[in-house]
Amino acid sequence: MAFVDTLRRIARTPAEALLSPTAAAQEFDSTDTAAPATERGWPAVLILLALAAWLARVGSAHEPWFDEAQAWLLARDNSLTDLLLREVRYEGSPGLWHLLLWLVQRAGLPFSGLWLVSTTLACAGAAVILFKAPFPLWLRAACVTSYFFAYQYAVVARSYALDLLFLPVLALLFRERRERPLLYCTVLGLCANSNAHSFIIAGILFTEFLIATWRAKTWPPRIVQACAIFIALAAAAVFQARVPADVSFIVGPRGVSWVYALIQIDDAFMGSISLVTGAGLDPRSIALQWLATGFLLTPSIVLFWRAGVLPLFAALTASLIVFAFVEFANAWHAGFLYLAWLFCLWQSWPQAGRLARNGRYTLIASLVFLSVIQTYGAIAAGLRDIASPYSSGPAMAVELKAYRAAHPHARIAGMGFKSFTVAPWFPANIFANYNGGAERPAYYKWITTNRFAYAAELPAWRKLATGGYDALLLSPGEMARPVIDACMTAAVKAGYCLAAKTEGGMIWRGSILEGDDLFLFARGAICAGPRTAAKAGN
């Protein structure tokens, strides 16, 4: 009832008051982007503290999965020069995130505290929005409690957490980019070094900066210097992310269908609707959700057009969708579309008061609806992460430590790249069938000479089971249940039994996107009965 009452109060509130950052203005001034000190004081502080408390609760319960572990191990097992000049190129990404992990590790942060890095970045970006964005308080609160700010990029610790800080800072600097070009282009260059998607966004924004400067017909020295800074940082990103000839991760185009690429738009804005409606990926559901997303975004697009920001939004959106089609896309990459939309909404907001009255109410209604969807997705995902394991790695690491304590000379073999999720919990590589059993590296290297099976397959598993190892760790990935059963049968025939199974499921807006279970097979007395661990503390 409280939520319904809130909606009723919003419905009775004049559109001008809901649009204005002052919230109590008699008339809306479309050029006023500064809220009173009270609105950016203790209310914003309380919202930020609440967000920090939420992220601390969810982050401390989150189990890091393979991608989180991989970046951590790269930073742990390499010198700084090897990390940035040789190793990150096998990840297909610039190394700013890895550099940050390298620094916090040398400062003493354990792997169990990885979530602190991403949540700190999220809170810093949220502070920029809460204290500097031109939106009214309710919309600023909605932005920082959206799905990508309050869960996906903040809790799942990957390079995308950097964008939660960089993009709000760039949005803040955008209107003064020609007056403060050195700062703007430096942040833009750092953004380009975060990941491939950030590089695309930074490239579009730098192109816009060049066009704005060309139109101004003035190239003062500070502008030239700023351009040189960005070009140098972008070149560093390209150098780090250059694809080596012997990489195994990116071999030719890995693009997806246009349908899947366009689903990114739905994933960015309306993804939680399927949780309520039970809609799947059938064509009818996809079409309906596209229509709903288009209907929801239309008022924002109208505002972008009125503010002259629509070409920038179109360039950002089109570039990200084309990249998803040509190269690769996962559901979580949709967050960049949301962040691009938020960036453009920030730049367009001073023009919101110039919309017709019906246009203002329509814009408010769409933003309220979008905010509810986004916050619902964050809460659903966070609560599920608290209740069930995101990754099976930490629980399996506990099992493996117990096994190694009882069998200190045991030779353990693994199959499936997600087996490496356990690696950060050990000081060195534990797999005898990886890199000749050498202690370093402990991360999975995407190189053609790597003979460790990336994907679990039944024939290769049967061969591994007859290799004379003392224990086997299986990451089945997307194996069908009958194939997993066949793997278990093959292991039993080779003299193993199931010693432990740990469960995990990668969460997307409250539902399980992808399984992440691990199976430990061993010989001897440890096989008195398999143990199944569903949730283990880090």
XYZ file of C-alpha atoms in Angstrom:
538
model
C 0.000 0.000 0.000
C 2.884 2.369 0.690
C 4.101 1.971 -2.879
C 0.591 2.617 -4.235
C 0.269 5.718 -2.050
C 3.597 6.957 -3.403
C 2.384 6.556 -6.986
C -0.814 8.409 -6.112
C 1.180 11.291 -4.650
C 3.316 11.392 -7.790
C 0.185 11.422 -9.930
C -1.198 14.395 -7.967
C 2.096 16.302 -8.103
C 2.466 18.912 -10.869
C 4.786 17.761 -13.648
C 6.934 20.847 -13.154
C 7.694 19.870 -9.569
C 8.585 16.305 -10.529
C 10.888 17.469 -13.302
C 12.599 20.267 -11.442
C 15.612 19.516 -9.276
C 14.173 21.949 -6.719
C 11.064 19.728 -6.434
C 9.097 22.575 -4.853
C 9.496 25.187 -7.566
C 6.448 27.255 -8.459
C 7.582 27.399 -12.077
C 10.087 25.137 -13.758
C 13.178 26.877 -15.081
C 14.604 24.666 -17.818
C 18.048 26.230 -17.420
C 18.300 25.537 -13.687
C 20.238 22.360 -12.981
C 21.216 23.069 -9.399
C 19.108 21.667 -6.596
C 18.961 23.354 -3.188
C 21.566 22.353 -0.640
C 18.999 20.523 1.488
C 18.077 18.232 -1.394
C 21.719 17.383 -2.092
C 22.627 17.237 1.574
C 21.300 14.754 4.090
C 18.673 13.108 1.786
C 21.379 12.288 -0.773
C 23.722 11.137 1.987
C 21.072 8.812 3.404
C 20.405 7.311 -0.030
C 24.122 6.784 -0.570
C 24.503 5.140 2.850
C 21.530 2.880 2.147
C 23.042 1.873 -1.197
C 26.406 1.193 0.444
C 24.745 -0.969 3.108
C 22.830 -2.918 0.456
C 25.957 -3.491 -1.630
C 27.918 -4.544 1.448
C 25.272 -7.121 2.351
C 24.976 -8.551 -1.146
C 28.649 -8.219 -2.028
C 29.827 -10.034 1.076
C 27.495 -12.940 0.245
C 28.436 -13.095 -3.440
C 30.617 -15.935 -4.695
C 33.010 -14.818 -7.465
C 32.722 -16.753 -10.711
C 35.307 -17.536 -13.383
C 35.658 -14.076 -14.948
C 36.151 -12.461 -11.557
C 38.688 -15.112 -10.555
C 40.523 -14.885 -13.891
C 41.240 -11.165 -13.607
C 42.355 -11.591 -9.998
C 44.756 -14.411 -10.898
C 46.220 -12.469 -13.809
C 47.040 -9.622 -11.449
C 48.346 -11.981 -8.759
C 50.621 -14.146 -10.884
C 52.331 -11.500 -13.027
C 54.663 -8.572 -12.671
C 53.134 -5.278 -13.712
C 55.024 -5.176 -17.003
C 54.164 -8.768 -17.905
C 50.552 -8.156 -16.961
C 50.033 -5.073 -19.119
C 52.418 -5.757 -21.987
C 51.944 -9.478 -22.536
C 49.140 -11.192 -20.645
C 46.001 -9.020 -20.855
C 46.073 -9.193 -24.650
C 44.981 -12.831 -24.336
C 41.866 -11.539 -22.558
C 40.881 -9.240 -25.430
C 40.661 -6.241 -23.122
C 42.761 -3.282 -21.973
C 44.306 -3.683 -18.546
C 43.076 -0.836 -16.349
C 40.920 -3.194 -14.260
C 43.795 -5.645 -13.923
C 46.093 -2.788 -12.925
C 43.667 -1.782 -10.187
C 43.529 -5.382 -8.924
C 47.322 -5.583 -9.045
C 47.530 -2.512 -6.808
C 44.916 -3.571 -4.240
C 46.488 -7.020 -3.960
C 49.897 -5.503 -3.194
C 48.115 -3.335 -0.629
C 46.944 -6.514 1.130
C 43.386 -7.083 -0.095
C 42.498 -10.815 -0.144
C 40.398 -12.427 -2.842
C 37.489 -12.635 -0.407
C 37.429 -8.816 -0.461
C 37.232 -8.435 -4.229
C 33.650 -7.195 -3.930
C 34.951 -4.147 -2.050
C 36.658 -2.887 -5.204
C 33.571 -2.960 -7.417
C 31.159 -1.708 -4.756
C 33.474 1.203 -3.900
C 33.504 2.237 -7.548
C 29.712 1.921 -7.655
C 29.290 4.084 -4.558
C 31.679 6.702 -5.946
C 29.692 6.871 -9.189
C 26.434 6.978 -7.220
C 27.775 9.928 -5.224
C 28.440 11.831 -8.457
C 24.837 11.227 -9.538
C 23.271 11.995 -6.161
C 25.185 15.222 -5.608
C 25.761 16.495 -9.145
C 23.138 15.187 -11.576
C 20.487 17.718 -12.671
C 17.620 15.332 -11.893
C 15.118 15.679 -9.047
C 15.904 13.627 -5.961
C 13.475 10.802 -6.754
C 15.073 10.246 -10.162
C 18.621 10.428 -8.816
C 17.648 7.802 -6.239
C 16.136 5.673 -8.996
C 19.328 5.892 -11.064
C 21.604 4.670 -8.279
C 19.217 1.857 -7.321
C 18.900 0.656 -10.920
C 19.857 -2.910 -11.789
C 23.343 -2.216 -13.076
C 24.249 0.245 -10.300
C 22.758 -1.730 -7.431
C 23.714 -5.226 -8.535
C 25.149 -6.368 -11.860
C 28.170 -4.088 -12.255
C 28.577 -3.319 -8.560
C 28.429 -6.812 -7.021
C 29.808 -8.963 -9.843
C 33.338 -7.560 -9.752
C 34.491 -7.041 -13.315
C 35.931 -4.177 -15.341
C 32.416 -2.854 -15.909
C 32.480 -1.444 -12.377
C 34.876 1.224 -13.659
C 32.128 2.522 -15.945
C 29.866 3.159 -12.969
C 32.342 5.880 -12.021
C 33.734 7.070 -15.343
C 30.458 7.628 -17.198
C 28.816 9.765 -14.478
C 32.020 11.818 -14.244
C 32.033 12.263 -18.025
C 28.361 13.257 -17.912
C 29.229 15.866 -15.285
C 32.116 17.243 -17.360
C 30.351 17.111 -20.718
C 28.883 20.627 -20.764
C 32.270 22.113 -19.876
C 34.332 19.774 -22.037
C 35.797 22.628 -24.073
C 36.480 24.718 -20.984
C 38.070 21.751 -19.141
C 39.404 19.650 -22.010
C 42.418 18.194 -20.213
C 40.322 16.682 -17.449
C 37.578 15.571 -19.831
C 39.930 13.824 -22.260
C 41.931 12.231 -19.448
C 38.809 10.635 -17.980
C 37.740 9.721 -21.511
C 41.097 8.000 -22.048
C 40.812 6.085 -18.791
C 37.333 4.996 -19.816
C 38.777 3.687 -23.088
C 41.151 1.521 -21.058
C 38.388 -0.171 -19.056
C 37.042 -2.698 -21.580
C 36.044 -3.033 -25.225
C 32.567 -1.553 -24.743
C 33.984 1.425 -22.866
C 36.481 1.918 -25.671
C 33.589 2.225 -28.133
C 31.769 4.727 -25.922
C 34.948 6.758 -25.398
C 35.611 6.756 -29.129
C 32.124 8.100 -29.887
C 32.410 10.804 -27.231
C 35.871 11.827 -28.459
C 34.537 12.059 -32.005
C 31.755 14.325 -30.707
C 34.413 16.406 -28.926
C 36.339 16.825 -32.180
C 33.168 17.801 -34.061
C 32.246 20.370 -31.375
C 35.757 21.821 -31.534
C 35.687 21.946 -35.342
C 32.367 23.779 -35.246
C 33.794 26.272 -32.755
C 36.622 26.910 -35.255
C 39.151 27.357 -32.463
C 41.935 24.973 -31.504
C 43.640 26.512 -28.470
C 46.731 24.709 -27.112
C 44.827 23.098 -24.236
C 42.423 21.466 -26.726
C 45.316 20.087 -28.748
C 46.999 18.835 -25.580
C 43.768 17.184 -24.446
C 43.399 15.429 -27.794
C 46.973 14.195 -27.526
C 46.269 12.802 -24.059
C 43.235 10.868 -25.239
C 44.998 9.555 -28.349
C 47.930 8.367 -26.221
C 45.655 6.612 -23.733
C 43.539 5.107 -26.512
C 46.699 3.872 -28.241
C 47.780 2.265 -24.972
C 44.415 0.504 -24.791
C 44.738 -0.758 -28.355
C 48.278 -1.974 -27.691
C 47.227 -3.879 -24.572
C 44.149 -5.414 -26.199
C 45.843 -6.362 -29.474
C 44.977 -9.927 -30.400
C 48.017 -12.234 -30.595
C 48.275 -14.802 -33.376
C 48.130 -17.738 -30.970
C 45.062 -16.687 -29.000
C 42.381 -19.328 -28.596
C 39.610 -17.191 -27.115
C 38.856 -15.035 -30.158
C 39.189 -17.001 -33.370
C 37.361 -15.228 -36.190
C 33.960 -13.533 -35.828
C 31.952 -14.653 -32.826
C 28.941 -12.565 -33.650
C 25.366 -13.418 -32.822
C 22.153 -12.960 -34.767
C 20.648 -9.515 -35.169
C 17.721 -10.703 -33.082
C 19.973 -11.542 -30.148
C 21.941 -8.323 -30.599
C 18.720 -6.298 -30.483
C 17.584 -8.194 -27.393
C 20.342 -6.203 -25.678
C 17.977 -3.216 -25.747
C 15.314 -5.169 -23.898
C 17.895 -6.549 -21.457
C 19.042 -3.016 -20.701
C 15.636 -1.570 -19.855
C 12.833 -4.122 -19.584
C 14.645 -7.333 -18.681
C 12.822 -7.756 -15.375
C 9.414 -7.928 -17.052
C 10.028 -11.569 -17.976
C 10.397 -12.348 -14.272
C 6.866 -11.107 -13.648
C 5.181 -12.371 -16.806
C 7.118 -15.622 -17.155
C 7.948 -14.668 -20.748
C 10.705 -16.593 -22.427
C 12.656 -16.073 -25.629
C 9.913 -17.191 -28.008
C 9.334 -14.809 -30.954
C 6.030 -13.510 -29.614
C 7.499 -12.630 -26.221
C 10.503 -10.981 -27.852
C 8.273 -8.891 -30.134
C 6.046 -7.802 -27.257
C 9.016 -6.810 -25.104
C 10.565 -4.877 -27.979
C 7.316 -2.981 -28.404
C 7.140 -2.311 -24.672
C 10.742 -1.135 -24.607
C 10.176 1.153 -27.583
C 7.032 2.573 -25.989
C 8.894 3.147 -22.727
C 11.861 4.892 -24.372
C 9.854 7.097 -26.746
C 9.409 10.005 -24.272
C 13.158 10.004 -23.551
C 13.955 9.934 -27.262
C 11.642 12.898 -27.822
C 13.515 14.759 -25.082
C 16.858 13.838 -26.671
C 15.611 15.225 -29.981
C 14.459 18.478 -28.396
C 17.811 18.832 -26.626
C 19.865 18.031 -29.734
C 21.345 14.919 -28.096
C 19.553 12.351 -30.251
C 22.416 11.942 -32.786
C 24.811 11.175 -29.914
C 22.408 8.669 -28.379
C 21.846 7.043 -31.766
C 25.590 6.772 -32.379
C 26.242 5.219 -28.971
C 23.339 2.783 -29.221
C 24.016 1.747 -32.812
C 27.732 1.221 -32.157
C 27.096 -1.003 -29.163
C 24.462 -3.067 -30.989
C 26.685 -3.489 -34.059
C 29.537 -4.583 -31.798
C 27.229 -7.136 -30.194
C 26.346 -8.469 -33.628
C 29.841 -8.474 -35.138
C 31.855 -9.559 -32.132
C 30.099 -10.898 -29.059
C 27.355 -10.176 -26.549
C 26.181 -11.528 -23.230
C 23.156 -10.334 -21.314
C 25.204 -8.243 -18.903
C 26.722 -6.205 -21.759
C 23.300 -4.563 -22.093
C 24.241 -2.365 -19.159
C 26.261 -0.151 -21.481
C 23.098 0.730 -23.362
C 21.501 1.744 -20.081
C 24.535 3.837 -19.099
C 24.577 5.505 -22.535
C 20.877 6.340 -22.126
C 21.545 7.760 -18.656
C 24.421 9.864 -20.017
C 22.153 11.365 -22.686
C 19.298 11.885 -20.230
C 21.707 13.898 -18.055
C 22.635 16.154 -20.993
C 19.006 16.559 -22.113
C 17.396 17.231 -18.764
C 17.621 21.057 -18.807
C 15.242 20.949 -21.786
C 12.638 18.796 -20.044
C 10.696 21.820 -18.836
C 10.187 22.996 -22.403
C 8.189 19.932 -23.346
C 4.429 20.321 -23.681
C 2.482 19.525 -20.527
C 1.357 16.137 -21.808
C 4.917 15.424 -22.907
C 6.188 16.169 -19.408
C 3.662 13.836 -17.794
C 4.448 11.126 -20.323
C 8.165 11.488 -19.655
C 7.592 11.268 -15.897
C 5.389 8.196 -16.239
C 7.937 6.399 -18.410
C 10.777 7.203 -16.011
C 8.769 6.047 -12.999
C 7.887 2.789 -14.735
C 11.469 2.232 -15.837
C 12.723 2.975 -12.320
C 10.375 0.406 -10.796
C 11.530 -2.243 -13.274
C 15.203 -1.476 -12.697
C 15.024 -1.402 -8.912
C 12.917 -4.556 -8.835
C 15.554 -6.354 -10.887
C 18.323 -5.221 -8.532
C 16.438 -6.334 -5.431
C 15.435 -9.681 -6.956
C 19.005 -10.413 -8.036
C 20.538 -9.298 -4.747
C 18.174 -11.346 -2.608
C 18.797 -14.405 -4.746
C 22.569 -13.905 -4.488
C 22.244 -13.782 -0.704
C 20.106 -16.927 -0.600
C 21.821 -19.089 -3.230
C 25.352 -19.384 -4.623
C 26.291 -17.399 -7.692
C 29.363 -19.585 -8.202
C 30.288 -23.013 -6.896
C 33.983 -22.101 -6.705
C 34.367 -21.049 -3.043
C 32.475 -24.101 -1.731
C 34.480 -26.454 -3.947
C 37.706 -24.810 -2.797
C 36.771 -25.803 0.757
C 36.271 -29.392 -0.396
C 39.560 -29.426 -2.267
C 41.476 -28.016 0.685
C 40.118 -30.795 2.874
C 41.005 -33.387 0.246
C 44.540 -32.034 -0.204
C 45.047 -31.935 3.557
C 44.250 -35.666 3.700
C 46.118 -36.434 0.458
C 48.998 -33.935 0.231
C 50.621 -35.642 -2.758
C 47.445 -36.250 -4.753
C 47.448 -35.369 -8.442
C 44.284 -33.482 -9.369
C 43.092 -33.023 -12.938
C 40.359 -30.711 -14.140
C 38.098 -30.245 -17.153
C 36.087 -27.205 -18.177
C 37.403 -23.651 -17.879
C 35.172 -22.845 -14.906
C 37.220 -25.335 -12.895
C 39.639 -22.424 -12.486
C 37.069 -20.668 -10.295
C 38.691 -22.490 -7.365
C 42.215 -21.289 -8.232
C 42.300 -17.954 -6.323
C 41.757 -19.827 -3.061
C 45.110 -21.597 -3.494
C 48.582 -20.047 -3.636
C 49.504 -21.858 -6.857
C 48.092 -23.967 -9.679
C 46.531 -27.205 -8.379
C 45.859 -28.958 -11.689
C 48.365 -31.595 -12.737
C 46.996 -31.553 -16.300
C 47.500 -27.813 -16.771
C 50.811 -26.384 -17.933
C 52.628 -29.555 -16.886
C 51.557 -29.061 -13.279
C 53.726 -25.929 -12.904
C 52.841 -23.562 -10.051
C 52.456 -20.567 -12.374
C 50.313 -19.448 -13.987
C 47.224 -20.446 -12.035
C 44.831 -18.688 -14.426
C 43.465 -20.182 -17.623
C 45.513 -18.857 -20.520
C 43.634 -18.488 -23.794
C 46.460 -19.754 -25.992
C 46.429 -22.422 -28.678
C 49.174 -24.421 -26.954
C 46.979 -24.861 -23.862
C 45.852 -28.499 -23.757
C 43.510 -28.106 -20.790
C 39.993 -28.794 -22.084
C 38.110 -25.491 -22.294
C 34.739 -27.234 -22.639
C 33.870 -30.547 -20.991
C 33.119 -33.307 -23.489
C 32.385 -36.956 -22.812
C 35.156 -38.507 -24.994
C 37.815 -36.239 -23.488
C 36.449 -36.934 -19.999
C 36.718 -40.689 -20.502
C 40.333 -40.221 -21.549
C 41.048 -38.028 -18.529
C 39.486 -40.604 -16.189
C 42.009 -43.226 -17.394
C 44.983 -40.883 -16.971
C 45.999 -42.143 -13.530
C 45.033 -39.021 -11.538
C 43.976 -39.255 -7.906
C 41.057 -36.822 -8.232
C 39.105 -35.187 -11.028
C 37.277 -31.865 -11.029
C 34.520 -31.489 -13.619
C 32.908 -28.233 -14.689
C 30.089 -29.451 -16.959
C 29.111 -26.006 -18.178
C 26.039 -26.336 -20.361
C 26.193 -30.143 -20.601
C 22.815 -31.835 -20.752
C 21.893 -33.920 -17.719
C 22.217 -37.261 -19.580
C 25.766 -36.338 -20.629
C 26.667 -35.418 -17.045
C 25.310 -38.796 -15.927
C 27.449 -40.465 -18.598
C 30.517 -38.632 -17.265
C 29.736 -39.861 -13.759
C 29.381 -43.427 -15.050
C 32.717 -43.167 -16.871
C 34.413 -41.932 -13.702
C 32.957 -44.781 -11.642
C 34.125 -47.335 -14.199
C 37.626 -45.863 -13.941
C 37.663 -46.336 -10.168
C 36.415 -42.943 -8.964
C 33.338 -41.985 -7.025
C 31.604 -38.669 -6.518
C 33.189 -37.099 -3.435
C 31.487 -33.697 -3.552
C 29.218 -31.555 -5.644
C 28.961 -27.791 -5.234
C 26.170 -25.794 -6.805
C 26.128 -22.416 -8.455
C 24.014 -20.396 -10.839
C 24.871 -17.098 -12.524
C 22.097 -14.681 -11.690
C 20.442 -12.289 -14.120
C 17.705 -10.043 -12.683
C 16.722 -12.666 -10.133
C 16.698 -15.723 -12.412
C 19.460 -18.214 -13.231
C 21.122 -17.347 -16.515
C 23.698 -20.130 -16.583
C 24.607 -23.087 -14.384
C 27.908 -23.160 -12.526
C 28.077 -26.526 -10.726
C 31.310 -28.405 -9.991
C 31.811 -32.132 -9.380
C 34.756 -33.652 -7.482
C 35.573 -37.300 -8.138
C 38.174 -39.103 -6.051
C 39.503 -42.526 -5.216
C 39.626 -44.099 -1.774
C 37.912 -43.743 1.560
C 36.835 -40.145 0.907
C 34.051 -41.583 -1.219
C 31.998 -42.787 1.756
C 29.280 -40.478 0.421
C 29.142 -37.361 -1.725
C 28.620 -34.003 -0.043
C 26.542 -31.343 -1.735
C 27.321 -27.765 -0.786
C 24.832 -25.143 -1.916
C 26.089 -22.007 -0.137
C 29.453 -21.560 1.501
C 30.972 -18.554 3.142
C 33.940 -16.921 1.483
